Coordinates of C-alpha atoms (C1' of nucleotides) in Angstrom, one line a residue:
Chain A
M326 CA -12.8 88.2 17.8
T327 CA -8.8 87.4 17.4
D328 CA -7.7 85.5 20.1
E329 CA -5.2 83.4 19.0
K330 CA -5.9 79.8 19.0
P331 CA -6.9 77.8 22.5
P332 CA -4.9 74.6 23.4
A333 CA -7.7 72.8 21.4
R334 CA -9.8 70.7 25.0
S335 CA -8.7 73.7 27.1
I336 CA -11.2 75.9 25.7
R337 CA -14.7 74.3 27.9
A338 CA -12.1 74.3 30.6
R339 CA -10.5 77.1 30.1
V340 CA -14.4 78.9 31.1
R341 CA -15.3 75.7 33.3
A342 CA -12.2 77.2 36.1
E343 CA -13.8 80.9 34.5
M344 CA -17.1 80.1 35.9
T345 CA -16.0 78.5 38.8
E346 CA -14.5 81.5 39.9
E347 CA -16.8 84.1 39.4
I348 CA -19.1 81.5 41.6
K349 CA -17.1 81.9 44.2
Q350 CA -16.6 86.0 43.6
V351 CA -20.4 86.9 43.1
A352 CA -20.8 84.4 46.8
L353 CA -18.6 86.1 48.4
G354 CA -20.3 89.3 47.4
H355 CA -23.4 88.1 48.9
L356 CA -22.0 87.1 52.0
A357 CA -20.4 90.7 52.2
R358 CA -23.3 92.6 51.2
D359 CA -26.3 91.5 53.7
G360 CA -23.6 89.9 55.4
S361 CA -26.4 87.1 55.6
A362 CA -25.7 83.5 55.2
L363 CA -24.5 82.1 52.1
S364 CA -27.7 80.4 49.1
L365 CA -26.9 78.8 46.5
R366 CA -29.8 79.7 45.0
A367 CA -29.3 83.7 45.3
V368 CA -26.1 83.0 44.0
A369 CA -27.1 81.7 41.0
R370 CA -29.6 84.2 41.0
D371 CA -27.0 87.0 40.1
M372 CA -25.0 85.6 38.0
G373 CA -28.5 84.8 35.5
M374 CA -29.0 81.0 35.8
V375 CA -30.7 78.9 37.0
S376 CA -30.4 77.8 40.7
S377 CA -29.5 73.8 39.7
A378 CA -27.1 74.6 36.8
I379 CA -24.1 76.0 40.3
Y380 CA -24.4 72.0 41.0
R381 CA -22.6 71.4 37.8
Y382 CA -19.3 73.6 39.6
F383 CA -19.7 72.3 43.0
P384 CA -21.3 68.7 44.1
S385 CA -23.0 70.5 47.2
R386 CA -23.5 73.9 49.4
D387 CA -21.5 73.0 51.7
E388 CA -18.6 72.1 49.2
L389 CA -19.0 75.5 48.0
L390 CA -18.1 77.2 51.8
T391 CA -14.8 75.5 51.6
A392 CA -14.1 76.6 48.9
L393 CA -14.3 80.4 50.4
I394 CA -13.4 78.9 53.7
I395 CA -9.8 76.9 51.9
D396 CA -9.5 80.5 49.3
A397 CA -9.7 83.2 52.1
Y398 CA -7.3 81.2 54.1
E399 CA -4.9 81.3 50.7
S400 CA -5.6 84.5 50.4
L401 CA -4.5 86.3 54.2
G402 CA -1.3 84.1 53.8
E403 CA -0.4 84.4 50.8
T404 CA -0.9 88.0 52.2
A405 CA 1.1 88.1 55.2
E406 CA 4.4 85.8 53.4
T407 CA 4.4 89.0 50.7
A408 CA 4.1 91.4 53.5
D409 CA 7.0 89.4 54.8
R410 CA 9.2 89.3 51.9
D411 CA 8.9 93.2 51.2
A412 CA 10.3 93.5 54.8
D413 CA 12.6 91.3 54.9
R414 CA 16.3 93.6 55.2
Q415 CA 19.2 91.4 56.3
D416 CA 18.2 91.6 60.5
A417 CA 15.0 93.9 60.0
Y418 CA 12.9 91.4 62.1
L419 CA 11.0 94.3 64.3
A420 CA 10.4 95.2 60.2
R421 CA 8.7 92.1 59.4
W422 CA 7.1 91.6 62.0
F423 CA 5.5 94.9 61.8
S424 CA 4.7 94.5 57.8
V425 CA 3.4 91.4 58.4
G426 CA 1.0 92.4 61.5
H427 CA -0.2 95.5 59.8
A428 CA -1.0 93.2 56.0
I429 CA -3.3 90.6 58.7
R430 CA -5.2 93.8 59.7
R431 CA -5.6 95.8 56.3
W432 CA -6.7 92.2 54.8
A433 CA -9.0 92.1 57.5
L434 CA -11.1 95.4 56.7
A435 CA -10.6 94.8 53.7
R436 CA -12.5 91.3 53.0
P437 CA -14.5 91.3 56.1
A438 CA -17.2 88.8 55.2
E439 CA -13.9 86.0 54.5
Y440 CA -12.5 87.1 57.8
A441 CA -15.5 86.6 59.7
L442 CA -15.1 82.9 57.6
I443 CA -12.4 82.2 58.8
Y444 CA -11.8 83.8 62.3
G445 CA -15.3 84.3 63.4
S446 CA -18.0 82.5 64.9
P447 CA -18.4 78.7 63.5
I448 CA -20.9 78.9 60.9
P449 CA -24.5 77.1 61.9
G450 CA -25.1 73.7 60.7
Y451 CA -21.0 73.8 58.7
S452 CA -18.4 71.8 59.5
A453 CA -14.5 72.3 58.3
P454 CA -13.7 69.1 56.4
V455 CA -9.4 68.8 57.0
D456 CA -8.6 70.2 53.9
T457 CA -9.2 73.7 55.1
V458 CA -6.4 72.9 58.0
A459 CA -3.8 73.3 55.9
P460 CA -4.4 77.0 54.4
A461 CA -5.0 77.9 57.9
T462 CA -1.8 77.6 59.1
R463 CA 0.1 79.9 56.1
T464 CA -0.6 82.8 57.8
L465 CA 0.2 81.2 61.0
A466 CA 3.9 80.1 60.0
A467 CA 4.2 83.3 58.4
M468 CA 3.9 85.5 61.6
A469 CA 6.0 82.5 63.0
R470 CA 9.0 83.2 60.3
C471 CA 9.8 86.4 61.5
V472 CA 10.3 85.8 65.3
A473 CA 11.3 82.3 64.9
D474 CA 14.1 83.9 62.6
A475 CA 15.4 86.5 65.0
E476 CA 15.3 84.7 67.8
A477 CA 17.4 82.0 65.2
A478 CA 19.2 85.2 64.8
G479 CA 20.4 86.0 68.4
K480 CA 18.5 88.7 68.2
V481 CA 15.1 88.1 70.9
K482 CA 16.1 89.7 74.2
E483 CA 15.1 87.2 77.0
P484 CA 12.7 89.1 79.2
D485 CA 14.2 90.8 82.5
S486 CA 13.7 88.6 85.6
A487 CA 10.9 90.6 87.0
I488 CA 8.3 90.5 84.0
A489 CA 9.7 86.6 82.8
L490 CA 7.4 84.1 83.8
P491 CA 8.8 80.9 85.8
P492 CA 8.6 77.8 83.2
T493 CA 5.3 76.0 83.8
E494 CA 5.2 73.4 86.0
N495 CA 2.6 72.0 83.6
A496 CA 4.9 68.5 81.9
D497 CA 1.8 68.0 79.2
Y498 CA 1.7 71.3 78.6
A499 CA 5.5 71.7 77.8
A500 CA 5.3 69.3 75.5
E501 CA 2.5 70.9 73.7
L502 CA 4.7 73.9 73.2
R503 CA 7.9 71.8 72.1
A504 CA 5.3 70.1 69.7
V505 CA 4.1 73.6 68.5
A506 CA 7.5 75.0 68.7
S507 CA 9.0 72.7 65.6
A508 CA 6.0 72.9 63.8
L509 CA 6.1 76.4 63.1
G510 CA 10.1 76.7 62.6
F511 CA 10.9 77.2 66.2
A512 CA 13.8 75.8 68.0
E513 CA 12.2 72.4 69.7
D514 CA 13.8 74.9 73.0
S515 CA 12.8 77.9 71.8
K516 CA 12.6 80.4 74.7
V517 CA 10.2 82.8 72.6
I518 CA 7.3 80.2 71.9
E519 CA 5.5 80.8 74.6
R520 CA 5.1 84.7 73.9
F521 CA 5.3 84.4 70.4
L522 CA 1.7 82.2 70.8
S523 CA 0.6 85.1 72.8
A524 CA 1.1 87.6 70.6
V525 CA -0.8 85.7 67.9
T526 CA -3.3 85.3 69.6
H527 CA -3.4 89.1 70.4
V528 CA -3.0 90.2 67.0
F529 CA -6.1 88.1 66.3
G530 CA -7.7 89.6 69.3
A531 CA -7.5 92.6 68.3
V532 CA -8.5 92.4 64.6
N533 CA -11.5 90.7 66.0
F534 CA -12.7 93.4 68.2
E535 CA -11.8 96.4 64.8
V536 CA -13.7 94.2 62.2
F537 CA -17.0 92.3 64.4
G538 CA -17.2 96.9 65.4
R539 CA -16.2 96.0 68.9
L540 CA -13.9 99.2 69.3
N541 CA -17.1 101.2 67.5
N542 CA -17.4 104.6 70.3
A543 CA -14.1 104.1 71.6
I544 CA -11.9 104.2 69.5
D545 CA -11.4 106.0 66.4
Q546 CA -7.8 106.4 65.7
R547 CA -7.6 102.2 65.1
G548 CA -4.4 102.0 62.6
E549 CA -2.8 103.9 65.8
W550 CA -4.3 101.5 67.9
F551 CA -3.5 98.5 66.4
D552 CA 0.7 99.8 65.9
R553 CA 0.8 100.3 69.6
Q554 CA -0.7 97.2 69.9
L555 CA 1.9 95.1 67.5
R556 CA 5.0 97.8 69.6
L557 CA 3.4 96.1 72.6
L558 CA 3.7 92.7 71.5
A559 CA 7.3 93.3 70.1
T560 CA 8.3 94.5 73.1
T561 CA 7.5 91.8 75.0
M562 CA 8.5 88.9 72.8
G563 CA 11.8 90.3 72.6
I564 CA 12.2 92.1 69.8
N565 CA 13.8 95.8 70.3
P566 CA 14.3 98.4 67.0
Q567 CA 18.6 98.5 65.8
Q568 CA 19.5 96.1 68.2
Chain W
M402 CA -51.8 73.1 96.5
T403 CA -50.6 74.8 99.4
D404 CA -49.2 77.7 98.1
E405 CA -49.5 81.2 99.8
K406 CA -52.0 82.8 98.1
P407 CA -50.1 85.7 95.3
P408 CA -51.1 88.6 95.1
A409 CA -54.4 88.8 93.5
R410 CA -53.1 90.2 89.5
S411 CA -49.4 89.0 89.6
I412 CA -50.8 85.4 89.6
R413 CA -51.2 86.0 85.3
A414 CA -48.4 88.9 85.6
R415 CA -46.0 85.5 87.4
V416 CA -46.9 83.5 84.9
R417 CA -45.8 85.2 82.1
A418 CA -42.9 86.0 83.5
E419 CA -41.9 82.5 84.0
M420 CA -42.9 81.4 80.1
T421 CA -40.8 84.6 78.7
E422 CA -37.7 83.2 80.6
E423 CA -38.7 79.9 79.4
I424 CA -39.0 81.0 75.8
K425 CA -35.2 82.5 76.5
Q426 CA -33.9 79.6 78.1
V427 CA -35.3 77.6 74.6
A428 CA -33.5 79.5 71.9
L429 CA -30.8 79.5 73.7
G430 CA -31.0 75.9 74.0
H431 CA -31.7 75.6 70.5
L432 CA -28.8 78.1 69.7
A433 CA -26.2 75.9 72.0
R434 CA -27.8 72.5 69.9
D435 CA -27.3 73.0 66.4
G436 CA -25.7 76.4 67.3
S437 CA -28.6 77.0 64.1
A438 CA -29.5 80.1 63.3
L439 CA -32.7 81.6 65.9
S440 CA -36.1 80.3 64.9
L441 CA -38.9 81.1 65.6
R442 CA -41.1 78.5 65.1
A443 CA -38.5 75.8 66.6
V444 CA -38.8 77.4 70.0
A445 CA -43.0 77.4 69.6
R446 CA -41.9 73.7 68.6
D447 CA -39.9 73.3 71.5
M448 CA -42.7 74.0 73.8
G449 CA -45.7 72.6 72.4
M450 CA -47.1 75.9 71.3
V451 CA -48.1 77.1 68.0
S452 CA -46.0 79.3 66.6
S453 CA -48.0 82.2 66.4
A454 CA -47.5 83.0 70.5
I455 CA -44.8 83.5 70.6
Y456 CA -45.5 86.4 69.4
R457 CA -47.5 87.0 73.0
Y458 CA -44.2 87.2 74.6
F459 CA -41.9 88.8 71.5
P460 CA -43.2 90.7 69.4
S461 CA -40.9 89.8 66.0
R462 CA -38.0 87.2 66.0
D463 CA -35.4 90.3 66.8
E464 CA -36.1 91.5 70.0
L465 CA -35.9 87.9 71.2
L466 CA -32.4 88.0 70.0
T467 CA -32.1 91.2 71.4
A468 CA -33.2 89.6 75.2
L469 CA -30.9 87.7 74.5
I470 CA -27.9 89.2 73.6
I471 CA -28.5 91.8 76.3
D472 CA -29.1 88.2 78.8
A473 CA -25.5 86.9 77.8
Y474 CA -23.8 90.8 78.1
E475 CA -25.2 91.0 81.7
S476 CA -25.0 87.2 82.8
L477 CA -21.5 87.1 81.6
G478 CA -20.8 90.6 83.3
E479 CA -22.4 90.0 86.7
T480 CA -20.4 87.0 86.3
A481 CA -17.4 89.3 86.6
E482 CA -18.3 91.5 89.0
T483 CA -19.0 88.7 91.8
A484 CA -14.7 86.8 90.6
D485 CA -14.0 90.3 91.5
R486 CA -16.1 90.5 95.3
D487 CA -15.1 87.0 95.7
A488 CA -11.2 87.4 95.8
D489 CA -11.4 91.2 96.6
R490 CA -9.2 90.7 99.4
Q491 CA -7.4 93.6 101.1
D492 CA -5.2 94.6 98.5
A493 CA -4.7 91.8 96.1
Y494 CA -5.1 93.1 92.1
L495 CA -3.3 89.4 90.7
A496 CA -5.4 87.7 92.7
R497 CA -8.8 89.9 91.7
W498 CA -7.1 90.0 88.1
F499 CA -6.7 86.1 88.0
S500 CA -9.9 85.2 89.1
V501 CA -12.2 87.7 86.6
G502 CA -10.7 86.5 84.1
H503 CA -10.5 82.9 84.5
A504 CA -14.6 83.4 85.4
I505 CA -15.2 84.8 81.9
R506 CA -13.2 81.8 80.3
R507 CA -15.4 79.4 82.6
W508 CA -18.6 81.3 81.4
A509 CA -17.6 81.2 77.4
L510 CA -16.8 77.6 77.8
A511 CA -19.8 76.5 79.7
R512 CA -22.1 78.6 76.8
P513 CA -20.7 78.8 73.7
A514 CA -23.6 80.2 72.7
E515 CA -24.2 82.7 74.2
Y516 CA -20.7 83.9 74.5
A517 CA -20.4 83.3 70.3
L518 CA -23.2 85.5 70.6
I519 CA -21.9 88.4 72.4
Y520 CA -18.4 88.4 70.8
G521 CA -18.4 86.2 67.7
S522 CA -19.1 87.8 64.4
P523 CA -21.9 89.1 63.5
I524 CA -25.6 88.4 63.1
P525 CA -26.8 88.0 59.3
G526 CA -29.5 90.2 59.2
Y527 CA -29.8 92.0 62.7
S528 CA -28.0 94.9 64.0
A529 CA -27.6 95.3 67.4
P530 CA -30.0 98.1 69.1
V531 CA -28.9 100.8 71.5
D532 CA -30.2 98.9 74.2
T533 CA -27.6 96.7 74.1
V534 CA -24.8 98.8 74.7
A535 CA -24.8 99.8 78.8
P536 CA -24.6 95.6 79.3
A537 CA -22.0 95.2 77.1
T538 CA -19.6 97.8 79.1
R539 CA -20.6 96.4 82.7
T540 CA -17.9 93.1 81.8
L541 CA -14.5 95.4 80.5
A542 CA -16.0 97.9 84.2
A543 CA -15.2 94.0 86.6
M544 CA -11.8 93.7 84.4
A545 CA -10.9 97.5 84.4
R546 CA -11.6 98.3 88.2
C547 CA -9.0 95.4 88.7
V548 CA -6.4 97.4 87.7
A549 CA -7.7 100.8 88.3
D550 CA -7.7 100.2 92.1
A551 CA -4.4 98.7 91.9
E552 CA -3.0 101.7 90.0
A553 CA -5.0 104.6 92.3
A554 CA -3.6 102.0 95.3
G555 CA -0.3 102.9 93.1
K556 CA 0.3 99.1 93.3
V557 CA 1.1 99.2 89.3
K558 CA 4.7 99.3 87.9
E559 CA 5.6 101.2 86.0
P560 CA 7.9 98.9 82.8
D561 CA 11.4 99.7 82.9
S562 CA 12.5 102.0 79.8
A563 CA 14.1 99.1 77.6
I564 CA 10.3 97.6 77.2
A565 CA 8.0 100.9 77.5
L566 CA 6.1 102.4 74.8
P567 CA 7.4 105.7 73.8
P568 CA 3.8 107.6 74.4
T569 CA 1.9 108.6 71.2
E570 CA 2.4 111.0 69.7
N571 CA -1.1 110.8 67.9
A572 CA -3.5 113.4 69.8
D573 CA -6.4 112.2 68.6
Y574 CA -5.7 109.0 70.2
A575 CA -4.9 110.1 72.8
A576 CA -7.4 111.9 74.0
E577 CA -9.4 108.5 73.1
L578 CA -7.4 107.1 75.8
R579 CA -8.2 109.7 78.0
A580 CA -11.6 109.2 77.5
V581 CA -12.1 105.3 78.0
A582 CA -10.0 105.8 81.2
S583 CA -12.3 107.8 82.6
A584 CA -15.1 106.4 81.3
L585 CA -13.6 102.9 82.8
G586 CA -12.7 104.5 86.5
F587 CA -8.9 105.3 85.8
A588 CA -7.6 108.4 86.4
E589 CA -7.4 110.3 83.0
D590 CA -3.7 110.6 83.0
S591 CA -4.2 106.3 84.1
K592 CA 0.4 105.8 83.4
V593 CA -1.5 101.7 82.8
I594 CA -5.1 102.0 80.7
E595 CA -3.4 101.8 76.9
R596 CA -2.3 98.3 78.6
F597 CA -4.9 97.2 79.9
L598 CA -7.1 98.3 77.1
S599 CA -4.7 95.4 75.4
A600 CA -4.9 92.7 78.0
V601 CA -8.7 93.1 77.4
T602 CA -8.1 92.5 74.1
H603 CA -5.9 89.7 74.3
V604 CA -7.6 87.7 76.8
F605 CA -10.7 87.9 74.4
G606 CA -8.8 86.4 71.5
A607 CA -7.9 83.9 74.2
V608 CA -10.9 82.9 74.9
N609 CA -12.1 83.2 71.2
F610 CA -9.3 81.0 70.3
E611 CA -10.7 78.6 72.7
V612 CA -14.3 78.7 72.4
F613 CA -14.2 78.8 68.6
G614 CA -11.8 75.8 68.1
R615 CA -9.0 77.3 66.5
L616 CA -6.7 75.5 69.6
N617 CA -7.6 71.7 68.3
N618 CA -4.6 69.6 67.3
A619 CA -2.4 72.0 68.8
I620 CA -2.9 72.8 72.7
D621 CA -4.8 70.6 75.1
Q622 CA -3.7 71.9 78.1
R623 CA -5.9 75.2 78.1
G624 CA -6.1 75.7 81.7
E625 CA -2.4 75.8 81.9
W626 CA -2.9 78.0 78.7
F627 CA -5.4 80.8 79.8
D628 CA -3.6 81.0 82.7
R629 CA -0.4 81.4 82.2
Q630 CA -1.5 84.6 79.0
L631 CA -3.5 86.3 82.6
R632 CA 0.1 85.7 84.2
L633 CA 1.8 87.0 81.6
L634 CA -1.0 90.2 80.9
A635 CA -0.7 90.4 84.3
T636 CA 3.1 91.1 84.1
T637 CA 2.5 93.5 81.2
M638 CA 0.4 96.2 83.2
G639 CA 2.8 95.9 86.0
I640 CA 0.6 93.9 88.2
N641 CA 2.9 91.7 90.3
P642 CA 2.6 89.2 92.9
Q643 CA 3.2 90.1 96.7
Q644 CA 4.7 94.0 96.0
Chain D
dT713 C1' -70.4 87.6 97.0
dG714 C1' -72.2 87.8 92.1
dT715 C1' -72.5 89.3 88.1
dA716 C1' -70.6 91.6 83.1
dC717 C1' -67.4 92.8 81.0
dA718 C1' -62.3 93.5 79.9
dT719 C1' -58.0 91.9 79.0
dC720 C1' -54.7 88.6 77.5
dA721 C1' -52.9 83.4 76.4
dG722 C1' -53.1 80.8 73.2
dT723 C1' -55.6 78.2 68.3
dG724 C1' -55.1 77.4 63.8
dA725 C1' -55.8 78.1 58.5
dA726 C1' -53.7 80.9 56.3
dC727 C1' -49.7 84.2 53.1
dG728 C1' -45.8 84.4 50.6
dC729 C1' -41.5 83.3 50.7
dG730 C1' -37.2 81.1 50.1
dC731 C1' -34.0 77.1 50.8
dG732 C1' -31.0 72.5 48.8
dT733 C1' -32.0 68.6 46.2
dT734 C1' -33.0 65.7 42.2
dC735 C1' -34.6 65.1 37.6
dA736 C1' -35.5 64.3 32.4
dC737 C1' -34.1 66.7 29.4
dT738 C1' -32.3 69.6 25.2
dG739 C1' -28.0 71.4 22.0
dA740 C1' -23.4 73.4 22.6
dT741 C1' -18.7 71.6 22.0
dG742 C1' -14.9 68.0 22.2
dT743 C1' -13.0 63.3 20.7
dA744 C1' -12.0 59.3 17.7
dC745 C1' -12.1 57.7 13.4
Chain L
dT67 C1' -11.6 66.8 6.3
dG68 C1' -15.8 65.0 7.4
dT69 C1' -18.8 62.2 10.0
dA70 C1' -20.6 59.2 14.7
dC71 C1' -21.0 59.6 19.1
dA72 C1' -19.6 60.9 23.7
dT73 C1' -19.0 64.3 27.3
dC74 C1' -20.4 68.2 29.2
dA75 C1' -22.9 73.2 30.5
dG76 C1' -27.6 74.9 31.6
dT77 C1' -32.8 74.7 31.5
dG78 C1' -37.1 73.9 33.6
dA79 C1' -40.3 71.6 36.3
dA80 C1' -40.3 69.9 40.8
dC81 C1' -39.9 67.6 45.6
dG82 C1' -40.2 68.3 50.1
dC83 C1' -39.2 71.7 53.3
dG84 C1' -38.7 75.6 56.7
dC85 C1' -39.8 80.3 57.8
dG86 C1' -41.8 85.2 60.3
dT87 C1' -45.8 87.4 60.6
dT88 C1' -50.9 88.2 60.3
dC89 C1' -55.6 87.3 61.8
dA90 C1' -59.8 86.4 63.9
dC91 C1' -61.2 82.7 67.0
dT92 C1' -61.8 80.4 71.5
dG93 C1' -61.9 80.2 76.4
dA94 C1' -60.0 80.8 80.2
dT95 C1' -58.7 85.2 83.8
dG96 C1' -58.7 88.7 86.0
dT97 C1' -61.6 93.7 87.1
dA98 C1' -65.2 96.5 88.7
dC99 C1' -69.9 97.4 90.5

DNA sequence: TGTACATCAGTGAACGCGCGTTCACTGATGTAC
DNA sequence: TGTACATCAGTGAACGCGCGTTCACTGATGTAC
């Protein structure tokens, strides 16, 4: 009743933004609760609107899905970036790696529906448009930064010859590695890029296992389990404590 | 027309078995084509039956799903076992590990719908019954055998101290590791069990990335990519060539 | 070997439901003069 | 400051569709005597 007066035309715009946000929240709630497929009608019902009203905000069900997916990527990406920043004491590359890794896991456990949306199996009848690819790389980039910074600072130890992989003999693959390296902020001839990609694969494999219940009846000490995966990956990459 | 005569009552039984099998095949085809959710009516249509006829073979949609899931686990499990057996030359632990790993990948790429069924995100509105847990461990057990045999034969090199993880201080977690170790045929005090579990996590992470399209626009040389993941995991576990 | 009965696969209609999307509409909010 | 018009959010009915499941039925296959 005693609001400050709004800048004229924005009152409708603001309500619109709030509604759009609420629709997305309700949709996420639905995905989370029933694990159900997303239904516009169900969302409308939950919001106390008639189903056709949703079309004022999203032109179709797939566009709503796309919005949710983009939001999820952005949210996870931001979480990862924040975790990195919070741990970003000078030279503390290992701490940054842990911070980012654990943040990703925590985000996924807290929001399994959103996680499944972006790292689970593809959604039946839906194919992600291009708009999703940029946000998708944000998390990857945050993980990369910890390792690329460490390498740039000369703090990545090369694996000793007993466990070193011989360089690939596949020139195309080598070229792809170089391209990915520079896209992620590594030096083109980064020695660690391949192990970094492996580490990323492993991290999401581990989160998948935990979130999708593949650890049930086997590992209950999941925090410890995950932490030790991260440790192992750090040493595999050659990022060591207090070096 | 010139068949050998069937053992009396089994003609109906045999047709029944064939129909059951065909229903499952058609259902898989549907999952693969549309990536769609499984629909009894669609399956019936494809088989030229009326939808209610399916109920002579499966009491409900979920039971059909369960059958598909069990079949998928068994099929992948058998693939892994066969790959192990084929590579099972004396002492060739590394060859066995590669053989099993590549076989898992090939199976997943050839049958992405079935792979998604068992290693993708949980299916909306469906919760897997207990009958699925035994078949689920078959693949894991096959992977385990390569490594457990190597360890039993003294052919697993312990990581040198620079990259060794200190033992966990979490007693519960340690106990869980021991339990998993003996369930999978490792010695209770196996030194490699933890790295083995990491390797499994990583392998399925890698297959997930490839099957679910997370490698698109980044890595095209996927055979090489996967092969090198396996190599890296082998050295991480301490399984070395010609040792 | 032939007949009487039981089992079973498949039919076709129906139940009750939910879905995405469209369309013409009402009434409230914003804009231009 | 007041009026005329344009924009927009939300309604309610409808379209056409697909779904899982049930039920009483027909006719063919198997079984017992």
